[in-house]
Short mmCIF file of N, CA and C in Angstrom, two decimals:
data_model
loop_
_atom_site.label_atom_id
_atom_site.label_comp_id
_atom_site.label_asym_id
_atom_site.label_seq_id
_atom_site.Cartn_x
_atom_site.Cartn_y
_atom_site.Cartn_z
N GLN A 1 -0.14 -25.92 -12.54
CA GLN A 1 0.74 -24.89 -13.07
C GLN A 1 0.69 -23.62 -12.22
N ALA A 2 -0.42 -23.36 -11.59
CA ALA A 2 -0.56 -22.14 -10.79
C ALA A 2 0.14 -22.24 -9.45
N ARG A 3 0.55 -23.45 -9.03
CA ARG A 3 1.19 -23.62 -7.73
C ARG A 3 2.40 -22.69 -7.57
N GLU A 4 3.14 -22.48 -8.62
CA GLU A 4 4.34 -21.65 -8.57
C GLU A 4 4.01 -20.16 -8.43
N LEU A 5 2.75 -19.76 -8.58
CA LEU A 5 2.38 -18.36 -8.50
C LEU A 5 2.01 -17.93 -7.07
N GLY A 6 2.05 -18.85 -6.12
CA GLY A 6 1.67 -18.53 -4.75
C GLY A 6 2.63 -17.58 -4.07
N HIS A 7 2.12 -16.92 -3.02
CA HIS A 7 2.96 -16.05 -2.22
C HIS A 7 2.41 -15.97 -0.80
N LEU A 8 3.24 -15.51 0.10
CA LEU A 8 2.89 -15.36 1.51
C LEU A 8 3.33 -13.97 1.94
N ILE A 9 2.45 -13.23 2.60
CA ILE A 9 2.82 -11.92 3.14
C ILE A 9 2.60 -11.96 4.65
N LEU A 10 3.66 -11.66 5.38
CA LEU A 10 3.61 -11.61 6.84
C LEU A 10 3.69 -10.15 7.27
N GLY A 11 2.94 -9.78 8.28
CA GLY A 11 3.00 -8.40 8.74
C GLY A 11 2.61 -8.28 10.20
N VAL A 12 3.14 -7.26 10.83
CA VAL A 12 2.79 -6.95 12.21
C VAL A 12 2.87 -5.43 12.37
N ARG A 13 1.96 -4.85 13.17
CA ARG A 13 1.99 -3.41 13.39
C ARG A 13 1.69 -3.12 14.86
N PRO A 14 2.70 -3.17 15.72
CA PRO A 14 2.47 -2.70 17.09
C PRO A 14 2.31 -1.18 17.07
N ALA A 15 1.39 -0.69 17.90
CA ALA A 15 1.09 0.74 17.87
C ALA A 15 0.60 1.20 19.23
N VAL A 16 0.63 2.51 19.43
CA VAL A 16 0.02 3.12 20.61
C VAL A 16 -1.16 3.96 20.12
N LEU A 17 -2.21 3.98 20.92
CA LEU A 17 -3.44 4.67 20.56
C LEU A 17 -3.83 5.59 21.71
N SER A 18 -4.18 6.82 21.37
CA SER A 18 -4.60 7.78 22.37
C SER A 18 -5.90 8.42 21.92
N ARG A 19 -6.83 8.61 22.86
CA ARG A 19 -8.11 9.24 22.55
C ARG A 19 -8.32 10.43 23.47
N ALA A 20 -8.90 11.47 22.90
CA ALA A 20 -9.31 12.64 23.68
C ALA A 20 -10.56 13.20 23.02
N GLY A 21 -11.72 12.89 23.58
CA GLY A 21 -12.98 13.34 22.97
C GLY A 21 -13.18 12.72 21.60
N ASP A 22 -13.40 13.56 20.59
CA ASP A 22 -13.59 13.08 19.22
C ASP A 22 -12.27 12.88 18.48
N TRP A 23 -11.17 13.16 19.13
CA TRP A 23 -9.85 12.99 18.50
C TRP A 23 -9.28 11.62 18.87
N ARG A 24 -8.62 10.99 17.89
CA ARG A 24 -7.93 9.73 18.12
C ARG A 24 -6.61 9.77 17.36
N VAL A 25 -5.53 9.42 18.04
CA VAL A 25 -4.20 9.42 17.41
C VAL A 25 -3.58 8.04 17.58
N LEU A 26 -3.08 7.49 16.49
CA LEU A 26 -2.39 6.21 16.51
C LEU A 26 -1.00 6.42 15.92
N ALA A 27 0.02 5.89 16.58
CA ALA A 27 1.38 5.91 16.06
C ALA A 27 1.92 4.49 16.17
N GLY A 28 2.51 4.01 15.09
CA GLY A 28 2.96 2.62 15.11
C GLY A 28 4.14 2.35 14.21
N TYR A 29 4.62 1.13 14.33
CA TYR A 29 5.70 0.60 13.51
C TYR A 29 5.12 -0.58 12.73
N ARG A 30 5.42 -0.67 11.45
CA ARG A 30 4.95 -1.80 10.65
C ARG A 30 6.14 -2.56 10.08
N PHE A 31 6.11 -3.88 10.28
CA PHE A 31 7.05 -4.79 9.61
C PHE A 31 6.22 -5.63 8.65
N GLU A 32 6.75 -5.81 7.44
CA GLU A 32 6.07 -6.61 6.44
C GLU A 32 7.12 -7.37 5.64
N ALA A 33 6.83 -8.61 5.30
CA ALA A 33 7.74 -9.41 4.47
C ALA A 33 6.91 -10.24 3.50
N SER A 34 7.43 -10.43 2.30
CA SER A 34 6.73 -11.17 1.26
C SER A 34 7.63 -12.30 0.74
N GLN A 35 7.05 -13.49 0.68
CA GLN A 35 7.75 -14.65 0.15
C GLN A 35 7.01 -15.14 -1.09
N VAL A 36 7.73 -15.45 -2.15
CA VAL A 36 7.12 -16.00 -3.36
C VAL A 36 7.55 -17.46 -3.52
N VAL A 37 6.63 -18.28 -4.02
CA VAL A 37 6.91 -19.71 -4.19
C VAL A 37 7.89 -19.93 -5.33
N ALA A 38 7.67 -19.25 -6.43
CA ALA A 38 8.53 -19.43 -7.61
C ALA A 38 9.91 -18.83 -7.34
N GLY A 39 10.90 -19.43 -7.91
CA GLY A 39 12.24 -18.87 -7.82
C GLY A 39 12.47 -17.85 -8.92
N ASP A 40 13.69 -17.43 -9.05
CA ASP A 40 14.06 -16.57 -10.16
C ASP A 40 15.16 -17.25 -10.94
N ARG A 41 15.79 -16.56 -11.84
CA ARG A 41 16.82 -17.22 -12.66
C ARG A 41 18.09 -17.54 -11.88
N TYR A 42 18.20 -17.05 -10.65
CA TYR A 42 19.40 -17.29 -9.86
C TYR A 42 19.22 -18.37 -8.80
N GLU A 43 17.98 -18.58 -8.35
CA GLU A 43 17.76 -19.48 -7.22
C GLU A 43 16.33 -20.04 -7.27
N PRO A 44 16.17 -21.33 -6.97
CA PRO A 44 14.81 -21.87 -6.92
C PRO A 44 14.07 -21.34 -5.69
N GLY A 45 12.74 -21.33 -5.76
CA GLY A 45 11.95 -20.83 -4.65
C GLY A 45 11.67 -21.92 -3.63
N PRO A 46 11.00 -21.59 -2.55
CA PRO A 46 10.50 -20.25 -2.26
C PRO A 46 11.64 -19.31 -1.83
N LEU A 47 11.43 -18.01 -2.07
CA LEU A 47 12.43 -17.02 -1.68
C LEU A 47 11.73 -15.75 -1.19
N TRP A 48 12.44 -15.01 -0.35
CA TRP A 48 11.89 -13.77 0.20
C TRP A 48 12.06 -12.67 -0.84
N PHE A 49 10.96 -12.01 -1.19
CA PHE A 49 10.95 -10.99 -2.23
C PHE A 49 11.26 -9.61 -1.66
N TYR A 50 10.64 -9.25 -0.53
CA TYR A 50 10.95 -7.97 0.12
C TYR A 50 10.67 -8.03 1.60
N GLU A 51 11.21 -7.06 2.33
CA GLU A 51 10.83 -6.79 3.71
C GLU A 51 10.76 -5.28 3.88
N ALA A 52 9.86 -4.84 4.74
CA ALA A 52 9.65 -3.40 4.93
C ALA A 52 9.64 -3.06 6.41
N HIS A 53 10.18 -1.89 6.73
CA HIS A 53 10.18 -1.32 8.08
C HIS A 53 9.68 0.11 7.95
N ARG A 54 8.53 0.42 8.60
CA ARG A 54 7.90 1.73 8.42
C ARG A 54 7.36 2.26 9.74
N GLY A 55 7.36 3.58 9.84
CA GLY A 55 6.61 4.25 10.88
C GLY A 55 5.31 4.74 10.28
N GLU A 56 4.19 4.65 11.03
CA GLU A 56 2.89 5.04 10.48
C GLU A 56 2.09 5.81 11.53
N PHE A 57 1.16 6.64 11.04
CA PHE A 57 0.28 7.38 11.95
C PHE A 57 -1.12 7.45 11.37
N GLU A 58 -2.10 7.62 12.26
CA GLU A 58 -3.48 7.89 11.90
C GLU A 58 -4.00 8.94 12.85
N LEU A 59 -4.73 9.91 12.34
CA LEU A 59 -5.32 10.97 13.14
C LEU A 59 -6.78 11.11 12.75
N GLU A 60 -7.68 10.72 13.67
CA GLU A 60 -9.11 10.90 13.44
C GLU A 60 -9.53 12.20 14.11
N MET A 61 -10.29 13.01 13.37
CA MET A 61 -10.68 14.33 13.83
C MET A 61 -12.19 14.44 13.88
N PRO A 62 -12.71 15.43 14.60
CA PRO A 62 -14.16 15.63 14.62
C PRO A 62 -14.69 15.89 13.21
N GLY A 63 -15.95 15.56 12.99
CA GLY A 63 -16.57 15.80 11.69
C GLY A 63 -16.32 14.69 10.69
N GLY A 64 -15.77 13.55 11.12
CA GLY A 64 -15.56 12.44 10.21
C GLY A 64 -14.31 12.53 9.35
N TRP A 65 -13.37 13.40 9.69
CA TRP A 65 -12.13 13.54 8.92
C TRP A 65 -11.04 12.64 9.49
N MET A 66 -10.13 12.19 8.62
CA MET A 66 -9.00 11.39 9.05
C MET A 66 -7.79 11.73 8.18
N ALA A 67 -6.63 11.82 8.82
CA ALA A 67 -5.35 11.96 8.11
C ALA A 67 -4.51 10.74 8.46
N PHE A 68 -3.73 10.26 7.52
CA PHE A 68 -2.93 9.06 7.76
C PHE A 68 -1.69 9.11 6.87
N GLY A 69 -0.67 8.36 7.27
CA GLY A 69 0.54 8.33 6.46
C GLY A 69 1.58 7.43 7.06
N GLY A 70 2.70 7.34 6.36
CA GLY A 70 3.80 6.52 6.82
C GLY A 70 5.05 6.77 6.01
N ALA A 71 6.15 6.29 6.54
CA ALA A 71 7.44 6.41 5.84
C ALA A 71 8.35 5.30 6.34
N GLY A 72 9.25 4.88 5.48
CA GLY A 72 10.19 3.84 5.88
C GLY A 72 10.99 3.33 4.71
N ARG A 73 11.58 2.17 4.92
CA ARG A 73 12.46 1.56 3.92
C ARG A 73 11.94 0.17 3.57
N ARG A 74 11.85 -0.11 2.28
CA ARG A 74 11.45 -1.43 1.78
C ARG A 74 12.66 -1.99 1.04
N LEU A 75 13.12 -3.17 1.48
CA LEU A 75 14.30 -3.82 0.92
C LEU A 75 13.86 -4.98 0.04
N PHE A 76 14.16 -4.90 -1.26
CA PHE A 76 13.78 -5.93 -2.21
C PHE A 76 14.94 -6.88 -2.45
N ARG A 77 14.61 -8.10 -2.88
CA ARG A 77 15.62 -9.09 -3.26
C ARG A 77 16.50 -8.51 -4.37
N GLU A 78 15.88 -7.87 -5.34
CA GLU A 78 16.62 -7.16 -6.39
C GLU A 78 16.94 -5.78 -5.82
N SER A 79 18.17 -5.59 -5.36
CA SER A 79 18.51 -4.43 -4.54
C SER A 79 18.25 -3.08 -5.20
N GLY A 80 18.29 -2.98 -6.52
CA GLY A 80 18.03 -1.71 -7.18
C GLY A 80 16.62 -1.20 -6.98
N ARG A 81 15.69 -2.09 -6.65
CA ARG A 81 14.31 -1.70 -6.38
C ARG A 81 14.11 -1.21 -4.95
N SER A 82 15.04 -1.53 -4.04
CA SER A 82 14.91 -1.11 -2.64
C SER A 82 14.73 0.39 -2.58
N ARG A 83 13.92 0.85 -1.61
CA ARG A 83 13.52 2.25 -1.67
C ARG A 83 13.17 2.82 -0.30
N LEU A 84 13.23 4.14 -0.25
CA LEU A 84 12.61 4.91 0.82
C LEU A 84 11.22 5.23 0.33
N GLU A 85 10.21 5.03 1.16
CA GLU A 85 8.85 5.30 0.73
C GLU A 85 8.13 6.19 1.73
N THR A 86 7.37 7.12 1.18
CA THR A 86 6.50 7.97 1.99
C THR A 86 5.14 7.98 1.33
N ASP A 87 4.11 7.98 2.15
CA ASP A 87 2.75 8.04 1.61
C ASP A 87 1.84 8.63 2.67
N GLY A 88 0.73 9.15 2.22
CA GLY A 88 -0.23 9.73 3.16
C GLY A 88 -1.49 10.13 2.45
N GLY A 89 -2.46 10.56 3.25
CA GLY A 89 -3.71 10.98 2.64
C GLY A 89 -4.71 11.50 3.65
N PHE A 90 -5.87 11.83 3.12
CA PHE A 90 -6.99 12.32 3.91
C PHE A 90 -8.22 11.52 3.53
N ALA A 91 -9.12 11.32 4.50
CA ALA A 91 -10.37 10.63 4.24
C ALA A 91 -11.50 11.36 4.95
N LYS A 92 -12.70 11.19 4.43
CA LYS A 92 -13.90 11.81 5.01
C LYS A 92 -14.98 10.75 5.07
N ASN A 93 -15.58 10.61 6.25
CA ASN A 93 -16.69 9.70 6.48
C ASN A 93 -17.93 10.57 6.65
N LEU A 94 -18.92 10.41 5.79
CA LEU A 94 -20.06 11.32 5.77
C LEU A 94 -21.37 10.53 5.76
N ALA A 95 -22.25 10.82 6.73
CA ALA A 95 -23.57 10.20 6.76
C ALA A 95 -24.48 10.93 5.77
N LEU A 96 -25.15 10.15 4.93
CA LEU A 96 -26.10 10.70 3.96
C LEU A 96 -27.50 10.20 4.33
N GLY A 97 -27.96 10.57 5.49
CA GLY A 97 -29.22 10.06 6.01
C GLY A 97 -28.96 8.98 7.04
N ARG A 98 -30.05 8.35 7.49
CA ARG A 98 -29.94 7.34 8.54
C ARG A 98 -29.33 6.03 8.07
N ARG A 99 -29.49 5.68 6.81
CA ARG A 99 -29.09 4.36 6.33
C ARG A 99 -27.97 4.38 5.30
N MET A 100 -27.50 5.56 4.93
CA MET A 100 -26.49 5.63 3.87
C MET A 100 -25.26 6.40 4.37
N ARG A 101 -24.09 5.89 3.99
CA ARG A 101 -22.83 6.50 4.39
C ARG A 101 -21.89 6.53 3.20
N LEU A 102 -21.14 7.62 3.07
CA LEU A 102 -20.13 7.78 2.02
C LEU A 102 -18.77 7.93 2.68
N VAL A 103 -17.80 7.17 2.21
CA VAL A 103 -16.41 7.33 2.64
C VAL A 103 -15.60 7.67 1.40
N ALA A 104 -14.86 8.76 1.45
CA ALA A 104 -14.02 9.19 0.33
C ALA A 104 -12.61 9.43 0.83
N ALA A 105 -11.62 9.11 0.01
CA ALA A 105 -10.23 9.29 0.41
C ALA A 105 -9.39 9.72 -0.79
N LEU A 106 -8.35 10.47 -0.50
CA LEU A 106 -7.36 10.90 -1.48
C LEU A 106 -5.99 10.62 -0.89
N THR A 107 -5.14 9.88 -1.62
CA THR A 107 -3.82 9.52 -1.11
C THR A 107 -2.74 9.88 -2.11
N GLY A 108 -1.52 10.00 -1.62
CA GLY A 108 -0.36 10.24 -2.46
C GLY A 108 0.81 9.42 -1.97
N ARG A 109 1.76 9.14 -2.85
CA ARG A 109 2.94 8.35 -2.48
C ARG A 109 4.15 8.78 -3.29
N ARG A 110 5.31 8.63 -2.68
CA ARG A 110 6.59 8.94 -3.33
C ARG A 110 7.59 7.89 -2.90
N TYR A 111 8.18 7.19 -3.87
CA TYR A 111 9.19 6.18 -3.58
C TYR A 111 10.50 6.60 -4.22
N LEU A 112 11.54 6.66 -3.45
CA LEU A 112 12.88 6.96 -3.94
C LEU A 112 13.71 5.68 -3.88
N ALA A 113 13.89 5.04 -5.04
CA ALA A 113 14.56 3.75 -5.11
C ALA A 113 16.07 3.91 -5.22
N ASP A 114 16.79 2.84 -4.93
CA ASP A 114 18.25 2.84 -5.06
C ASP A 114 18.67 3.02 -6.51
N LYS A 115 17.85 2.55 -7.46
CA LYS A 115 18.10 2.73 -8.89
C LYS A 115 17.04 3.67 -9.44
N ASP A 116 17.46 4.75 -10.05
CA ASP A 116 16.55 5.81 -10.51
C ASP A 116 15.32 5.34 -11.30
N PRO A 117 15.43 4.36 -12.21
CA PRO A 117 14.23 3.99 -12.98
C PRO A 117 13.07 3.49 -12.14
N TYR A 118 13.32 3.10 -10.88
CA TYR A 118 12.26 2.61 -10.01
C TYR A 118 11.66 3.70 -9.13
N HIS A 119 12.12 4.96 -9.26
CA HIS A 119 11.48 6.07 -8.53
C HIS A 119 10.01 6.16 -8.95
N LEU A 120 9.14 6.54 -8.01
CA LEU A 120 7.72 6.56 -8.32
C LEU A 120 7.03 7.73 -7.64
N TRP A 121 6.12 8.36 -8.37
CA TRP A 121 5.14 9.31 -7.83
C TRP A 121 3.78 8.69 -8.08
N GLY A 122 2.86 8.78 -7.13
CA GLY A 122 1.54 8.20 -7.38
C GLY A 122 0.46 8.85 -6.53
N ALA A 123 -0.77 8.65 -6.95
CA ALA A 123 -1.93 9.16 -6.21
C ALA A 123 -3.11 8.23 -6.47
N SER A 124 -4.00 8.17 -5.49
CA SER A 124 -5.22 7.38 -5.62
C SER A 124 -6.38 8.16 -5.02
N ALA A 125 -7.56 7.91 -5.56
CA ALA A 125 -8.79 8.48 -5.01
C ALA A 125 -9.79 7.33 -4.93
N LEU A 126 -10.58 7.32 -3.87
CA LEU A 126 -11.59 6.28 -3.76
C LEU A 126 -12.83 6.82 -3.09
N ALA A 127 -13.95 6.21 -3.41
CA ALA A 127 -15.23 6.54 -2.79
C ALA A 127 -16.01 5.25 -2.62
N THR A 128 -16.61 5.08 -1.45
CA THR A 128 -17.43 3.91 -1.16
C THR A 128 -18.76 4.39 -0.59
N LEU A 129 -19.83 3.86 -1.15
CA LEU A 129 -21.17 4.17 -0.70
C LEU A 129 -21.75 2.92 -0.06
N ASP A 130 -22.25 3.05 1.17
CA ASP A 130 -22.78 1.93 1.92
C ASP A 130 -24.24 2.22 2.28
N LEU A 131 -25.15 1.31 1.87
CA LEU A 131 -26.57 1.46 2.17
C LEU A 131 -26.98 0.29 3.06
N ARG A 132 -27.41 0.60 4.30
CA ARG A 132 -27.86 -0.43 5.22
C ARG A 132 -29.27 -0.87 4.85
N LEU A 133 -29.44 -2.17 4.68
CA LEU A 133 -30.73 -2.75 4.34
C LEU A 133 -31.33 -3.39 5.59
N LEU A 134 -32.37 -4.15 5.44
CA LEU A 134 -33.01 -4.81 6.57
C LEU A 134 -32.25 -6.05 7.02
N ALA A 135 -32.49 -6.48 8.24
CA ALA A 135 -31.96 -7.73 8.80
C ALA A 135 -30.43 -7.80 8.78
N GLY A 136 -29.76 -6.68 8.97
CA GLY A 136 -28.30 -6.68 9.02
C GLY A 136 -27.59 -6.72 7.68
N TRP A 137 -28.30 -6.71 6.59
CA TRP A 137 -27.71 -6.71 5.26
C TRP A 137 -27.35 -5.29 4.85
N SER A 138 -26.37 -5.18 3.97
CA SER A 138 -26.03 -3.87 3.42
C SER A 138 -25.63 -4.03 1.96
N LEU A 139 -25.75 -2.96 1.23
CA LEU A 139 -25.35 -2.91 -0.17
C LEU A 139 -24.23 -1.89 -0.26
N ARG A 140 -23.11 -2.29 -0.86
CA ARG A 140 -21.95 -1.42 -0.91
C ARG A 140 -21.42 -1.33 -2.33
N ALA A 141 -21.07 -0.13 -2.75
CA ALA A 141 -20.47 0.09 -4.07
C ALA A 141 -19.25 1.00 -3.89
N GLY A 142 -18.21 0.70 -4.64
CA GLY A 142 -17.00 1.50 -4.53
C GLY A 142 -16.41 1.84 -5.88
N LEU A 143 -15.68 2.93 -5.91
CA LEU A 143 -15.00 3.38 -7.12
C LEU A 143 -13.59 3.82 -6.72
N THR A 144 -12.60 3.33 -7.44
CA THR A 144 -11.21 3.67 -7.15
C THR A 144 -10.52 4.10 -8.44
N ALA A 145 -9.73 5.15 -8.36
CA ALA A 145 -8.89 5.58 -9.48
C ALA A 145 -7.47 5.75 -8.94
N SER A 146 -6.50 5.32 -9.72
CA SER A 146 -5.12 5.38 -9.26
C SER A 146 -4.19 5.66 -10.43
N GLN A 147 -3.14 6.41 -10.17
CA GLN A 147 -2.15 6.72 -11.21
C GLN A 147 -0.76 6.68 -10.58
N ASP A 148 0.14 5.95 -11.22
CA ASP A 148 1.54 5.92 -10.80
C ASP A 148 2.41 6.32 -11.98
N ALA A 149 3.47 7.04 -11.70
CA ALA A 149 4.41 7.45 -12.75
C ALA A 149 5.83 7.13 -12.31
N TYR A 150 6.61 6.62 -13.23
CA TYR A 150 8.02 6.32 -13.02
C TYR A 150 8.82 7.30 -13.88
N PRO A 151 9.08 8.51 -13.40
CA PRO A 151 9.62 9.57 -14.25
C PRO A 151 11.02 9.31 -14.80
N ALA A 152 11.81 8.45 -14.17
CA ALA A 152 13.18 8.22 -14.63
C ALA A 152 13.32 6.88 -15.35
N SER A 153 12.21 6.28 -15.78
CA SER A 153 12.29 4.94 -16.35
C SER A 153 12.36 4.91 -17.88
N THR A 154 12.22 6.02 -18.54
CA THR A 154 12.19 6.05 -20.01
C THR A 154 13.44 5.37 -20.58
N GLY A 155 13.21 4.36 -21.41
CA GLY A 155 14.31 3.65 -22.06
C GLY A 155 14.96 2.58 -21.23
N TYR A 156 14.64 2.48 -19.94
CA TYR A 156 15.30 1.50 -19.08
C TYR A 156 14.72 0.11 -19.25
N PHE A 157 13.40 0.03 -19.30
CA PHE A 157 12.74 -1.27 -19.40
C PHE A 157 12.46 -1.58 -20.86
N ASP A 158 13.02 -2.66 -21.36
CA ASP A 158 12.84 -3.08 -22.74
C ASP A 158 11.74 -4.14 -22.79
N ALA A 159 10.58 -3.78 -23.36
CA ALA A 159 9.43 -4.68 -23.39
C ALA A 159 9.69 -5.92 -24.23
N THR A 160 10.68 -5.91 -25.10
CA THR A 160 10.95 -7.06 -25.94
C THR A 160 11.79 -8.11 -25.22
N ARG A 161 12.36 -7.76 -24.06
CA ARG A 161 13.16 -8.70 -23.29
C ARG A 161 12.28 -9.34 -22.22
N GLY A 162 12.73 -10.43 -21.65
CA GLY A 162 11.97 -11.14 -20.63
C GLY A 162 11.78 -10.33 -19.36
N PHE A 163 10.83 -10.76 -18.52
CA PHE A 163 10.48 -10.07 -17.28
C PHE A 163 11.70 -9.91 -16.36
N LEU A 164 12.55 -10.91 -16.28
CA LEU A 164 13.69 -10.85 -15.36
C LEU A 164 14.97 -10.46 -16.09
N SER A 165 14.85 -9.65 -17.13
CA SER A 165 16.02 -9.32 -17.94
C SER A 165 16.96 -8.34 -17.27
N ARG A 166 16.53 -7.61 -16.27
CA ARG A 166 17.41 -6.63 -15.62
C ARG A 166 17.92 -7.18 -14.33
#
């Protein structure tokens, strides 16, 4: 029964990378496509669910800081979900002694969809603690919090109707 739940995601990101001392800059293009095994009410699967074309950047700075982001267009099979998307964030890599490291990041995203109810504002925060043990082993713990809001969706999605009702 789970066979129909499969999916395939293809992606490629050609980029250019430049280094100058402790600074590193990456600029690239990302293509991504997702195929789902199950069909929908209009066509049997497998079918292509979305494709995305984005520009992305990463900037590593002295002191363990990093800025990153991207923008582009994601085209969904259900055209009303297709959107312009922008996202970005900051991260900090911090040594807490010889054997312990903390990585923390804060990100934000904004999606402007072709149909207003799919517009999205969101943010995420994460922290990962890594403790190096003996013989190449390490212990890692992470915490992630995320919030997304669809400000124009009130009344659009009817929970009593089926998933593919729109």
